[in-house]
PDB file of C-alpha atoms in Angstrom:
ATOM      1  CA  MET A 239     -66.185  -6.009 -87.974  1.00 37.00           C
ATOM      2  CA  LYS A 240     -67.787  -7.124 -84.736  1.00 36.00           C
ATOM      3  CA  THR A 241     -67.330 -10.891 -84.127  1.00 38.00           C
ATOM      4  CA  THR A 242     -70.515 -12.514 -82.926  1.00 36.00           C
ATOM      5  CA  VAL A 243     -71.752 -16.068 -82.051  1.00 36.00           C
ATOM      6  CA  ARG A 244     -75.232 -17.384 -82.802  1.00 34.00           C
ATOM      7  CA  VAL A 245     -76.421 -19.388 -79.965  1.00 35.00           C
ATOM      8  CA  LEU A 246     -79.382 -21.859 -79.738  1.00 35.00           C
ATOM      9  CA  VAL A 247     -80.610 -23.544 -76.567  1.00 35.00           C
ATOM     10  CA  SER A 248     -81.822 -26.900 -77.661  1.00 34.00           C
ATOM     11  CA  VAL A 249     -84.239 -29.348 -76.186  1.00 31.00           C
ATOM     12  CA  TRP A 250     -82.634 -32.102 -78.249  1.00 30.00           C
ATOM     13  CA  CYS A 251     -81.343 -35.088 -76.493  1.00 31.00           C
ATOM     14  CA  LEU A 252     -78.751 -37.650 -77.497  1.00 31.00           C
ATOM     15  CA  ALA A 253     -80.180 -40.997 -77.469  1.00 30.00           C
ATOM     16  CA  LEU A 254     -78.501 -43.561 -75.106  1.00 32.00           C
ATOM     17  CA  CYS A 255     -78.736 -46.932 -76.798  1.00 33.00           C
ATOM     18  CA  ALA A 256     -76.358 -49.856 -77.022  1.00 32.00           C
ATOM     19  CA  ALA A 257     -75.901 -49.428 -80.717  1.00 32.00           C
ATOM     20  CA  ALA A 258     -74.812 -45.872 -80.568  1.00 36.00           C
ATOM     21  CA  THR A 259     -71.203 -44.914 -79.983  1.00 38.00           C
ATOM     22  CA  PRO A 260     -70.563 -42.349 -77.143  1.00 39.00           C
ATOM     23  CA  SER A 261     -69.811 -39.580 -79.599  1.00 39.00           C
ATOM     24  CA  ALA A 262     -72.568 -40.384 -82.032  1.00 42.00           C
ATOM     25  CA  TRP A 263     -74.725 -37.442 -83.178  1.00 43.00           C
ATOM     26  CA  GLN A 264     -78.381 -38.291 -83.705  1.00 44.00           C
ATOM     27  CA  ASP A 265     -81.179 -35.958 -85.077  1.00 42.00           C
ATOM     28  CA  PRO A 266     -79.427 -32.694 -84.680  1.00 41.00           C
ATOM     29  CA  PRO A 267     -81.762 -29.852 -83.718  1.00 46.00           C
ATOM     30  CA  ALA A 268     -83.166 -27.361 -86.161  1.00 41.00           C
ATOM     31  CA  VAL A 269     -81.839 -23.870 -85.819  1.00 38.00           C
ATOM     32  CA  ASN A 270     -84.988 -21.768 -85.046  1.00 43.00           C
ATOM     33  CA  GLU A 271     -85.120 -18.433 -83.351  1.00 46.00           C
ATOM     34  CA  SER A 272     -81.440 -18.547 -82.515  1.00 42.00           C
ATOM     35  CA  PRO A 273     -80.483 -15.824 -80.075  1.00 51.00           C
ATOM     36  CA  VAL A 274     -77.236 -13.999 -80.735  1.00 58.00           C
ATOM     37  CA  LEU A 275     -74.285 -13.827 -78.163  1.00 64.00           C
ATOM     38  CA  ASN A 276     -71.585 -11.310 -78.803  1.00 68.00           C
ATOM     39  CA  VAL A 277     -67.946 -12.416 -78.087  1.00 76.00           C
ATOM     40  CA  GLY A 278     -67.158 -11.168 -74.547  1.00 78.00           C
ATOM     41  CA  GLU A 279     -70.731 -11.385 -73.275  1.00 83.00           C
ATOM     42  CA  THR A 280     -72.094 -14.103 -70.998  1.00 91.00           C
ATOM     43  CA  ALA A 281     -75.234 -16.229 -71.314  1.00 92.00           C
ATOM     44  CA  GLU A 282     -77.096 -17.613 -68.337  1.00 93.00           C
ATOM     45  CA  GLY A 283     -79.172 -20.754 -68.081  1.00 92.00           C
ATOM     46  CA  ALA A 284     -80.231 -23.303 -65.475  1.00 95.00           C
ATOM     47  CA  ILE A 285     -80.024 -27.066 -65.739  1.00 95.00           C
ATOM     48  CA  GLU A 286     -82.946 -28.767 -63.983  1.00 93.00           C
ATOM     49  CA  ASP A 287     -84.483 -32.192 -63.814  1.00 92.00           C
ATOM     50  CA  GLY A 288     -85.724 -33.306 -67.248  1.00 91.00           C
ATOM     51  CA  ALA A 289     -82.904 -31.769 -69.112  1.00 91.00           C
ATOM     52  CA  PRO A 290     -81.711 -33.681 -72.092  1.00 90.00           C
ATOM     53  CA  ILE A 291     -79.145 -36.471 -71.655  1.00 91.00           C
ATOM     54  CA  VAL A 292     -75.645 -35.926 -73.085  1.00 91.00           C
ATOM     55  CA  THR A 293     -73.068 -38.592 -73.801  1.00 89.00           C
ATOM     56  CA  ALA A 294     -69.543 -38.440 -75.129  1.00 89.00           C
ATOM     57  CA  GLU A 295     -66.432 -40.669 -75.190  1.00 86.00           C
ATOM     58  CA  GLN A 296     -64.663 -39.120 -72.137  1.00 88.00           C
ATOM     59  CA  LEU A 297     -67.927 -38.989 -70.164  1.00 87.00           C
ATOM     60  CA  VAL A 298     -68.511 -42.647 -70.675  1.00 84.00           C
ATOM     61  CA  ALA A 299     -64.860 -43.574 -70.180  1.00 84.00           C
ATOM     62  CA  GLY A 300     -64.643 -41.572 -66.949  1.00 82.00           C
ATOM     63  CA  GLY A 301     -67.751 -43.348 -65.518  1.00 83.00           C
ATOM     64  CA  PHE A 302     -69.563 -40.084 -64.963  1.00 84.00           C
ATOM     65  CA  ASP A 303     -72.882 -41.499 -66.417  1.00 79.00           C
ATOM     66  CA  ARG A 304     -72.903 -44.754 -64.372  1.00 81.00           C
ATOM     67  CA  VAL A 305     -74.794 -43.485 -61.393  1.00 84.00           C
ATOM     68  CA  HIS A 306     -76.510 -40.213 -62.676  1.00 90.00           C
ATOM     69  CA  PRO A 307     -77.024 -39.727 -66.404  1.00 92.00           C
ATOM     70  CA  VAL A 308     -75.289 -36.588 -67.508  1.00 94.00           C
ATOM     71  CA  VAL A 309     -77.725 -33.886 -68.580  1.00 94.00           C
ATOM     72  CA  GLY A 310     -77.263 -30.465 -70.057  1.00 92.00           C
ATOM     73  CA  HIS A 311     -78.135 -27.865 -72.565  1.00 91.00           C
ATOM     74  CA  THR A 312     -77.010 -27.790 -76.171  1.00 88.00           C
ATOM     75  CA  TRP A 313     -76.038 -24.470 -77.742  1.00 90.00           C
ATOM     76  CA  ARG A 314     -75.411 -23.875 -81.379  1.00 86.00           C
ATOM     77  CA  VAL A 315     -72.388 -21.570 -82.064  1.00 89.00           C
ATOM     78  CA  GLU A 316     -71.070 -19.905 -85.284  1.00 88.00           C
ATOM     79  CA  VAL A 317     -68.325 -17.306 -85.315  1.00 90.00           C
ATOM     80  CA  GLU A 318     -67.704 -14.761 -88.193  1.00 90.00           C
ATOM     81  CA  ALA A 319     -63.892 -14.673 -87.689  1.00 93.00           C
ATOM     82  CA  ALA A 320     -61.693 -17.752 -87.523  1.00 95.00           C
ATOM     83  CA  GLY A 321     -59.190 -18.024 -84.752  1.00 95.00           C
ATOM     84  CA  THR A 322     -58.634 -19.148 -81.159  1.00 97.00           C
ATOM     85  CA  TYR A 323     -61.520 -18.976 -78.795  1.00 95.00           C
ATOM     86  CA  HIS A 324     -62.061 -20.072 -75.125  1.00 94.00           C
ATOM     87  CA  ILE A 325     -65.297 -21.326 -73.933  1.00 93.00           C
ATOM     88  CA  ASP A 326     -65.982 -21.084 -70.149  1.00 94.00           C
ATOM     89  CA  LEU A 327     -68.729 -22.885 -68.307  1.00 95.00           C
ATOM     90  CA  ARG A 328     -69.117 -21.642 -64.637  1.00 94.00           C
ATOM     91  CA  SER A 329     -71.531 -22.827 -62.017  1.00 93.00           C
ATOM     92  CA  TRP A 330     -71.447 -22.697 -58.270  1.00 91.00           C
ATOM     93  CA  TRP A 331     -74.343 -25.140 -58.083  1.00 90.00           C
ATOM     94  CA  PHE A 332     -72.892 -28.162 -59.940  1.00 91.00           C
ATOM     95  CA  ASP A 333     -69.746 -29.842 -61.212  1.00 90.00           C
ATOM     96  CA  SER A 334     -69.663 -28.635 -64.838  1.00 94.00           C
ATOM     97  CA  TYR A 335     -68.628 -30.433 -67.992  1.00 95.00           C
ATOM     98  CA  LEU A 336     -68.167 -28.965 -71.503  1.00 95.00           C
ATOM     99  CA  VAL A 337     -68.404 -30.825 -74.824  1.00 94.00           C
ATOM    100  CA  LEU A 338     -67.680 -29.186 -78.179  1.00 93.00           C
ATOM    101  CA  ARG A 339     -68.965 -30.867 -81.504  1.00 91.00           C
ATOM    102  CA  ASP A 340     -68.944 -29.962 -85.152  1.00 90.00           C
ATOM    103  CA  ALA A 341     -72.183 -29.786 -87.133  1.00 84.00           C
ATOM    104  CA  ASP A 342     -72.102 -33.529 -87.721  1.00 86.00           C
ATOM    105  CA  GLY A 343     -71.954 -34.339 -84.065  1.00 87.00           C
ATOM    106  CA  THR A 344     -68.285 -35.401 -83.925  1.00 91.00           C
ATOM    107  CA  VAL A 345     -66.697 -34.573 -80.605  1.00 94.00           C
ATOM    108  CA  LEU A 346     -63.888 -32.045 -81.057  1.00 95.00           C
ATOM    109  CA  ALA A 347     -63.097 -31.412 -77.359  1.00 95.00           C
ATOM    110  CA  GLU A 348     -64.284 -32.249 -73.804  1.00 94.00           C
ATOM    111  CA  ASP A 349     -63.277 -30.762 -70.505  1.00 93.00           C
ATOM    112  CA  ASP A 350     -64.127 -31.449 -66.962  1.00 90.00           C
ATOM    113  CA  ASP A 351     -62.139 -29.100 -64.576  1.00 85.00           C
ATOM    114  CA  GLY A 352     -59.934 -27.087 -66.965  1.00 82.00           C
ATOM    115  CA  PHE A 353     -60.946 -23.659 -65.602  1.00 80.00           C
ATOM    116  CA  GLY A 354     -58.294 -23.595 -63.059  1.00 75.00           C
ATOM    117  CA  ILE A 355     -60.537 -22.915 -60.102  1.00 78.00           C
ATOM    118  CA  GLY A 356     -63.372 -24.679 -58.531  1.00 75.00           C
ATOM    119  CA  VAL A 357     -65.295 -27.218 -60.642  1.00 84.00           C
ATOM    120  CA  HIS A 358     -65.650 -24.944 -63.702  1.00 93.00           C
ATOM    121  CA  SER A 359     -64.848 -26.076 -67.202  1.00 94.00           C
ATOM    122  CA  ARG A 360     -62.910 -24.446 -70.045  1.00 94.00           C
ATOM    123  CA  LEU A 361     -62.143 -25.214 -73.582  1.00 94.00           C
ATOM    124  CA  VAL A 362     -59.454 -23.383 -75.681  1.00 95.00           C
ATOM    125  CA  VAL A 363     -60.104 -24.281 -79.399  1.00 95.00           C
ATOM    126  CA  GLU A 364     -59.602 -23.193 -82.976  1.00 96.00           C
ATOM    127  CA  LEU A 365     -62.914 -22.270 -84.618  1.00 94.00           C
ATOM    128  CA  GLN A 366     -63.535 -21.653 -88.316  1.00 94.00           C
ATOM    129  CA  ALA A 367     -65.593 -18.756 -89.658  1.00 93.00           C
ATOM    130  CA  ASP A 368     -69.239 -19.500 -90.546  1.00 85.00           C
ATOM    131  CA  ALA A 369     -68.924 -23.137 -89.513  1.00 86.00           C
ATOM    132  CA  PRO A 370     -71.633 -24.203 -87.156  1.00 87.00           C
ATOM    133  CA  TYR A 371     -70.549 -25.766 -83.789  1.00 89.00           C
ATOM    134  CA  ILE A 372     -72.410 -27.402 -81.002  1.00 89.00           C
ATOM    135  CA  VAL A 373     -71.426 -26.660 -77.308  1.00 91.00           C
ATOM    136  CA  GLN A 374     -72.997 -28.731 -74.619  1.00 92.00           C
ATOM    137  CA  ALA A 375     -73.151 -27.297 -71.120  1.00 93.00           C
ATOM    138  CA  CYS A 376     -73.466 -30.363 -68.666  1.00 94.00           C
ATOM    139  CA  ALA A 377     -73.961 -31.003 -65.030  1.00 95.00           C
ATOM    140  CA  LEU A 378     -72.353 -34.087 -63.397  1.00 93.00           C
ATOM    141  CA  HIS A 379     -73.178 -36.258 -60.457  1.00 90.00           C
ATOM    142  CA  GLY A 380     -76.946 -35.613 -60.674  1.00 91.00           C
ATOM    143  CA  GLN A 381     -76.429 -31.938 -59.647  1.00 90.00           C
ATOM    144  CA  ARG A 382     -78.625 -29.145 -60.948  1.00 92.00           C
ATOM    145  CA  GLY A 383     -78.751 -25.446 -61.049  1.00 93.00           C
ATOM    146  CA  PRO A 384     -77.906 -22.096 -62.729  1.00 95.00           C
ATOM    147  CA  TYR A 385     -74.705 -21.609 -64.851  1.00 95.00           C
ATOM    148  CA  GLU A 386     -72.884 -19.000 -66.939  1.00 95.00           C
ATOM    149  CA  LEU A 387     -71.556 -19.909 -70.455  1.00 94.00           C
ATOM    150  CA  SER A 388     -69.270 -17.578 -72.320  1.00 95.00           C
ATOM    151  CA  LEU A 389     -67.274 -17.484 -75.545  1.00 95.00           C
ATOM    152  CA  ARG A 390     -64.370 -15.101 -76.029  1.00 95.00           C
ATOM    153  CA  SER A 391     -61.755 -14.664 -78.638  1.00 95.00           C
ATOM    154  CA  GLY A 392     -58.161 -15.477 -77.933  1.00 94.00           C
ATOM    155  CA  PRO A 393     -56.687 -17.801 -75.293  1.00 91.00           C
ATOM    156  CA  ALA A 394     -57.707 -17.256 -71.651  1.00 88.00           C
ATOM    157  CA  THR A 395     -55.555 -14.729 -69.713  1.00 87.00           C
ATOM    158  CA  GLU A 396     -53.029 -16.462 -67.420  1.00 86.00           C
ATOM    159  CA  ARG A 397     -53.292 -15.515 -63.829  1.00 86.00           C
ATOM    160  CA  THR A 398     -50.429 -15.129 -61.301  1.00 90.00           C
ATOM    161  CA  PRO A 399     -50.493 -17.633 -58.361  1.00 88.00           C
ATOM    162  CA  LEU A 400     -51.643 -14.820 -56.069  1.00 90.00           C
ATOM    163  CA  GLU A 401     -54.552 -13.904 -58.345  1.00 89.00           C
ATOM    164  CA  LEU A 402     -55.302 -17.591 -58.779  1.00 88.00           C
ATOM    165  CA  ASN A 403     -55.485 -18.142 -55.041  1.00 89.00           C
ATOM    166  CA  ALA A 404     -57.766 -15.211 -54.541  1.00 91.00           C
ATOM    167  CA  ALA A 405     -60.062 -16.358 -57.307  1.00 90.00           C
ATOM    168  CA  ARG A 406     -60.226 -19.800 -55.713  1.00 91.00           C
ATOM    169  CA  VAL A 407     -61.310 -18.349 -52.422  1.00 93.00           C
ATOM    170  CA  GLU A 408     -63.991 -16.095 -54.016  1.00 93.00           C
ATOM    171  CA  ASP A 409     -65.216 -19.059 -55.981  1.00 91.00           C
ATOM    172  CA  ALA A 410     -65.412 -21.152 -52.852  1.00 93.00           C
ATOM    173  CA  ARG A 411     -67.386 -18.244 -51.089  1.00 95.00           C
ATOM    174  CA  ARG A 412     -69.936 -18.208 -53.846  1.00 93.00           C
ATOM    175  CA  ALA A 413     -70.232 -22.024 -53.671  1.00 92.00           C
ATOM    176  CA  VAL A 414     -71.166 -21.669 -50.036  1.00 96.00           C
ATOM    177  CA  GLU A 415     -73.696 -18.954 -50.934  1.00 95.00           C
ATOM    178  CA  ALA A 416     -75.205 -21.296 -53.743  1.00 92.00           C
ATOM    179  CA  ALA A 417     -75.391 -24.268 -51.369  1.00 93.00           C
ATOM    180  CA  GLU A 418     -77.161 -22.267 -48.585  1.00 96.00           C
ATOM    181  CA  ALA A 419     -79.635 -20.849 -51.252  1.00 93.00           C
ATOM    182  CA  ARG A 420     -80.439 -24.197 -52.799  1.00 89.00           C
ATOM    183  CA  HIS A 421     -80.217 -26.628 -49.842  1.00 92.00           C
ATOM    184  CA  GLY A 422     -80.436 -24.542 -46.796  1.00 96.00           C
ATOM    185  CA  PRO A 423     -77.891 -23.388 -44.131  1.00 97.00           C
ATOM    186  CA  GLN A 424     -78.035 -26.558 -42.222  1.00 97.00           C
ATOM    187  CA  ALA A 425     -77.711 -29.045 -45.214  1.00 96.00           C
ATOM    188  CA  ALA A 426     -74.903 -31.606 -45.787  1.00 95.00           C
ATOM    189  CA  GLU A 427     -74.115 -29.805 -49.121  1.00 93.00           C
ATOM    190  CA  THR A 428     -73.499 -26.557 -47.255  1.00 96.00           C
ATOM    191  CA  ALA A 429     -71.254 -28.378 -44.808  1.00 97.00           C
ATOM    192  CA  GLU A 430     -69.316 -29.661 -47.817  1.00 94.00           C
ATOM    193  CA  ALA A 431     -68.970 -26.196 -49.355  1.00 94.00           C
ATOM    194  CA  LEU A 432     -67.889 -24.728 -45.958  1.00 97.00           C
ATOM    195  CA  ASN A 433     -65.245 -27.419 -45.518  1.00 95.00           C
ATOM    196  CA  SER A 434     -63.818 -26.603 -48.960  1.00 93.00           C
ATOM    197  CA  LEU A 435     -63.700 -22.824 -48.289  1.00 96.00           C
ATOM    198  CA  ALA A 436     -62.004 -23.555 -44.874  1.00 97.00           C
ATOM    199  CA  GLY A 437     -59.392 -25.773 -46.516  1.00 95.00           C
ATOM    200  CA  LEU A 438     -58.454 -23.054 -49.032  1.00 93.00           C
ATOM    201  CA  LEU A 439     -58.163 -20.371 -46.306  1.00 96.00           C
ATOM    202  CA  LYS A 440     -56.047 -22.735 -44.125  1.00 96.00           C
ATOM    203  CA  ALA A 441     -53.829 -23.511 -47.038  1.00 93.00           C
ATOM    204  CA  GLN A 442     -53.224 -19.756 -47.560  1.00 92.00           C
ATOM    205  CA  GLY A 443     -52.413 -19.248 -43.927  1.00 94.00           C
ATOM    206  CA  ASP A 444     -55.697 -17.684 -42.812  1.00 96.00           C
ATOM    207  CA  LEU A 445     -56.245 -19.936 -39.762  1.00 97.00           C
ATOM    208  CA  SER A 446     -58.497 -17.556 -37.887  1.00 97.00           C
ATOM    209  CA  GLY A 447     -60.734 -17.241 -40.943  1.00 97.00           C
ATOM    210  CA  ALA A 448     -60.913 -21.030 -41.574  1.00 97.00           C
ATOM    211  CA  ARG A 449     -61.669 -22.022 -37.974  1.00 98.00           C
ATOM    212  CA  PRO A 450     -65.405 -20.850 -37.712  1.00 98.00           C
ATOM    213  CA  LEU A 451     -66.026 -22.437 -41.054  1.00 98.00           C
ATOM    214  CA  TYR A 452     -64.620 -25.838 -39.961  1.00 98.00           C
ATOM    215  CA  GLU A 453     -66.632 -25.498 -36.753  1.00 98.00           C
ATOM    216  CA  ARG A 454     -69.805 -24.804 -38.564  1.00 98.00           C
ATOM    217  CA  SER A 455     -69.173 -27.653 -41.061  1.00 98.00           C
ATOM    218  CA  LEU A 456     -68.681 -30.041 -38.125  1.00 98.00           C
ATOM    219  CA  SER A 457     -71.897 -28.901 -36.329  1.00 98.00           C
ATOM    220  CA  ILE A 458     -73.985 -29.381 -39.454  1.00 98.00           C
ATOM    221  CA  ARG A 459     -72.568 -32.865 -40.119  1.00 97.00           C
ATOM    222  CA  GLU A 460     -73.095 -33.851 -36.558  1.00 98.00           C
ATOM    223  CA  SER A 461     -76.651 -32.681 -36.826  1.00 97.00           C
ATOM    224  CA  VAL A 462     -77.618 -33.979 -40.309  1.00 97.00           C
ATOM    225  CA  LEU A 463     -75.388 -37.068 -40.730  1.00 96.00           C
ATOM    226  CA  GLY A 464     -74.859 -38.044 -37.123  1.00 97.00           C
ATOM    227  CA  PRO A 465     -71.966 -38.070 -34.690  1.00 96.00           C
ATOM    228  CA  GLU A 466     -70.675 -41.396 -35.946  1.00 96.00           C
ATOM    229  CA  HIS A 467     -70.679 -40.782 -39.692  1.00 96.00           C
ATOM    230  CA  PRO A 468     -67.386 -40.833 -41.601  1.00 95.00           C
ATOM    231  CA  ARG A 469     -67.990 -37.285 -42.979  1.00 95.00           C
ATOM    232  CA  THR A 470     -68.290 -36.188 -39.333  1.00 97.00           C
ATOM    233  CA  GLY A 471     -65.013 -37.902 -38.667  1.00 97.00           C
ATOM    234  CA  GLU A 472     -63.523 -35.950 -41.541  1.00 96.00           C
ATOM    235  CA  ALA A 473     -64.819 -32.696 -40.144  1.00 97.00           C
ATOM    236  CA  LEU A 474     -63.358 -33.558 -36.725  1.00 97.00           C
ATOM    237  CA  ASN A 475     -60.005 -34.377 -38.337  1.00 97.00           C
ATOM    238  CA  ASN A 476     -59.941 -31.082 -40.287  1.00 97.00           C
ATOM    239  CA  LEU A 477     -60.820 -29.055 -37.236  1.00 98.00           C
ATOM    240  CA  ALA A 478     -58.205 -30.885 -35.214  1.00 97.00           C
ATOM    241  CA  GLY A 479     -55.526 -30.173 -37.806  1.00 97.00           C
ATOM    242  CA  LEU A 480     -56.388 -26.485 -37.704  1.00 97.00           C
ATOM    243  CA  LEU A 481     -56.189 -26.316 -34.009  1.00 97.00           C
ATOM    244  CA  LYS A 482     -52.766 -28.066 -34.139  1.00 96.00           C
ATOM    245  CA  ALA A 483     -51.609 -25.486 -36.634  1.00 96.00           C
ATOM    246  CA  GLN A 484     -52.765 -22.784 -34.296  1.00 96.00           C
ATOM    247  CA  GLY A 485     -50.713 -24.401 -31.455  1.00 96.00           C
ATOM    248  CA  ASP A 486     -53.773 -25.616 -29.573  1.00 97.00           C
ATOM    249  CA  LEU A 487     -52.569 -29.152 -29.019  1.00 97.00           C
ATOM    250  CA  SER A 488     -54.697 -29.837 -26.058  1.00 96.00           C
ATOM    251  CA  GLY A 489     -57.854 -28.750 -27.973  1.00 97.00           C
ATOM    252  CA  ALA A 490     -56.900 -30.887 -31.046  1.00 97.00           C
ATOM    253  CA  ARG A 491     -56.210 -34.138 -29.093  1.00 97.00           C
ATOM    254  CA  PRO A 492     -59.838 -35.072 -28.148  1.00 97.00           C
ATOM    255  CA  LEU A 493     -60.941 -34.312 -31.778  1.00 98.00           C
ATOM    256  CA  TYR A 494     -58.330 -36.674 -33.217  1.00 97.00           C
ATOM    257  CA  GLU A 495     -59.332 -39.241 -30.619  1.00 97.00           C
ATOM    258  CA  ARG A 496     -63.005 -38.934 -31.701  1.00 97.00           C
ATOM    259  CA  THR A 497     -62.062 -39.201 -35.403  1.00 97.00           C
ATOM    260  CA  LEU A 498     -60.007 -42.334 -34.688  1.00 97.00           C
ATOM    261  CA  ALA A 499     -62.926 -43.988 -32.808  1.00 97.00           C
ATOM    262  CA  ILE A 500     -65.378 -43.211 -35.684  1.00 97.00           C
ATOM    263  CA  PHE A 501     -63.058 -44.491 -38.401  1.00 96.00           C
ATOM    264  CA  GLU A 502     -62.128 -47.636 -36.408  1.00 96.00           C
ATOM    265  CA  SER A 503     -65.838 -48.454 -35.890  1.00 96.00           C
ATOM    266  CA  VAL A 504     -67.184 -47.519 -39.368  1.00 95.00           C
ATOM    267  CA  LEU A 505     -64.276 -48.099 -41.646  1.00 94.00           C
ATOM    268  CA  GLY A 506     -62.446 -50.707 -39.726  1.00 95.00           C
ATOM    269  CA  PRO A 507     -59.085 -50.856 -37.868  1.00 94.00           C
ATOM    270  CA  GLU A 508     -57.110 -51.535 -41.083  1.00 93.00           C
ATOM    271  CA  HIS A 509     -58.483 -48.857 -43.279  1.00 93.00           C
ATOM    272  CA  GLN A 510     -56.075 -46.337 -44.651  1.00 91.00           C
ATOM    273  CA  ASP A 511     -58.151 -43.455 -43.263  1.00 93.00           C
ATOM    274  CA  THR A 512     -57.926 -45.041 -39.832  1.00 95.00           C
ATOM    275  CA  ALA A 513     -54.076 -45.243 -40.334  1.00 94.00           C
ATOM    276  CA  ALA A 514     -53.879 -41.546 -41.304  1.00 94.00           C
ATOM    277  CA  THR A 515     -55.713 -40.563 -38.146  1.00 96.00           C
ATOM    278  CA  LEU A 516     -53.499 -42.908 -36.056  1.00 96.00           C
ATOM    279  CA  ASN A 517     -50.430 -41.034 -37.569  1.00 95.00           C
ATOM    280  CA  ASN A 518     -52.068 -37.621 -36.901  1.00 95.00           C
ATOM    281  CA  LEU A 519     -52.712 -38.460 -33.269  1.00 97.00           C
ATOM    282  CA  ALA A 520     -49.267 -40.050 -32.804  1.00 96.00           C
ATOM    283  CA  TYR A 521     -47.617 -36.881 -34.116  1.00 95.00           C
ATOM    284  CA  LEU A 522     -49.679 -34.721 -31.747  1.00 96.00           C
ATOM    285  CA  LEU A 523     -48.728 -36.869 -28.769  1.00 97.00           C
ATOM    286  CA  GLN A 524     -45.065 -36.645 -29.816  1.00 96.00           C
ATOM    287  CA  ALA A 525     -45.363 -32.887 -29.967  1.00 95.00           C
ATOM    288  CA  GLN A 526     -46.789 -32.958 -26.449  1.00 95.00           C
ATOM    289  CA  GLY A 527     -43.925 -34.964 -25.240  1.00 96.00           C
ATOM    290  CA  ASP A 528     -45.909 -38.230 -24.718  1.00 96.00           C
ATOM    291  CA  LEU A 529     -43.428 -40.474 -26.605  1.00 97.00           C
ATOM    292  CA  ALA A 530     -44.643 -43.558 -24.901  1.00 97.00           C
ATOM    293  CA  GLY A 531     -48.234 -42.854 -26.013  1.00 96.00           C
ATOM    294  CA  ALA A 532     -47.174 -42.082 -29.603  1.00 96.00           C
ATOM    295  CA  ARG A 533     -44.970 -45.131 -30.169  1.00 96.00           C
ATOM    296  CA  PRO A 534     -47.707 -47.891 -30.294  1.00 96.00           C
ATOM    297  CA  LEU A 535     -49.818 -45.698 -32.638  1.00 96.00           C
ATOM    298  CA  TYR A 536     -46.926 -45.244 -35.066  1.00 95.00           C
ATOM    299  CA  GLU A 537     -46.355 -48.996 -34.880  1.00 95.00           C
ATOM    300  CA  ARG A 538     -50.008 -49.620 -35.793  1.00 95.00           C
ATOM    301  CA  VAL A 539     -49.696 -47.255 -38.785  1.00 94.00           C
ATOM    302  CA  LEU A 540     -46.790 -48.871 -40.377  1.00 93.00           C
ATOM    303  CA  PRO A 541     -48.281 -52.339 -41.128  1.00 94.00           C
ATOM    304  CA  ILE A 542     -51.595 -50.895 -42.422  1.00 94.00           C
ATOM    305  CA  TRP A 543     -49.855 -48.584 -44.961  1.00 91.00           C
ATOM    306  CA  GLU A 544     -47.379 -51.412 -45.917  1.00 93.00           C
ATOM    307  CA  SER A 545     -50.441 -53.657 -46.553  1.00 93.00           C
ATOM    308  CA  VAL A 546     -52.751 -51.228 -48.225  1.00 90.00           C
ATOM    309  CA  LEU A 547     -50.361 -48.950 -50.076  1.00 90.00           C
ATOM    310  CA  GLY A 548     -47.277 -51.035 -50.417  1.00 93.00           C
ATOM    311  CA  PRO A 549     -43.824 -51.057 -48.853  1.00 93.00           C
ATOM    312  CA  GLU A 550     -42.503 -48.369 -51.252  1.00 94.00           C
ATOM    313  CA  HIS A 551     -45.244 -45.858 -50.852  1.00 93.00           C
ATOM    314  CA  PRO A 552     -44.380 -42.361 -49.398  1.00 92.00           C
ATOM    315  CA  HIS A 553     -46.909 -42.810 -46.680  1.00 88.00           C
ATOM    316  CA  THR A 554     -45.176 -45.932 -45.697  1.00 91.00           C
ATOM    317  CA  ALA A 555     -41.873 -44.112 -45.621  1.00 92.00           C
ATOM    318  CA  THR A 556     -43.593 -41.418 -43.433  1.00 88.00           C
ATOM    319  CA  ALA A 557     -44.613 -44.152 -40.858  1.00 87.00           C
ATOM    320  CA  LEU A 558     -41.127 -45.493 -40.947  1.00 90.00           C
TER     321      LEU A 558
END
């Protein structure tokens, strides 16, 4: 017998009021004209402005709704065979969040980043036959855009570390494409996606692949945010770290020095990001043989991390 799920996109919205508990279920939607989704198939949707507000206990506890109300689509699901199922919510446009409820609205499961890659969500749950469930596909942080929602029988297939790394890179590439399509090639969101992809490639040893991405991210941030913005400083620091890993110490040094100047000016001389940059620059000078230049930088790092992080923190030990 073919196992199916009956799915309904609902325009119903959970009311946000002081008297309601985060997981309260109010005025559940009527099941009308429910489309059918076969297990193993994928449904597509798009969360846009005006989508219904969703609230649940972990969403509230995590503070996700404090700045931007969490919105999403509500799907009604019913399986014909009891057993283990995994529900996947994938989007390269927004940070996803999944909520599963029973027919009375009680929250059975929630997930933020359980997919294993990117900012996708996954729930692995036991579902009963012919028992209606509600799945809510949500977008966090005020983000919007298309998504894919799927329900499959059985637990999700485990991936090897190599397969997982490859999937993360592909996921990050699609995130760059989505950012370019939605915000444009010169937007801050595109720079953020480029930075994430570059970081993955660097971590996997693909330094030559990461470098032009870091360079492009830096150029966008300098243009859009300005040369003195902390995110520009972050981009400078990341590119400097890549050049250092490639052995280009003379190329990395002025980038670290620019990063330090930005963080000292914007964040302050006692900020932990300033201390981290001091440490990076000191290590670079040490590698270049400039021990006299490195020493006062290390000596500045130590009291900052002792004060901000505590005397027993690993970063403090690094400075020591």
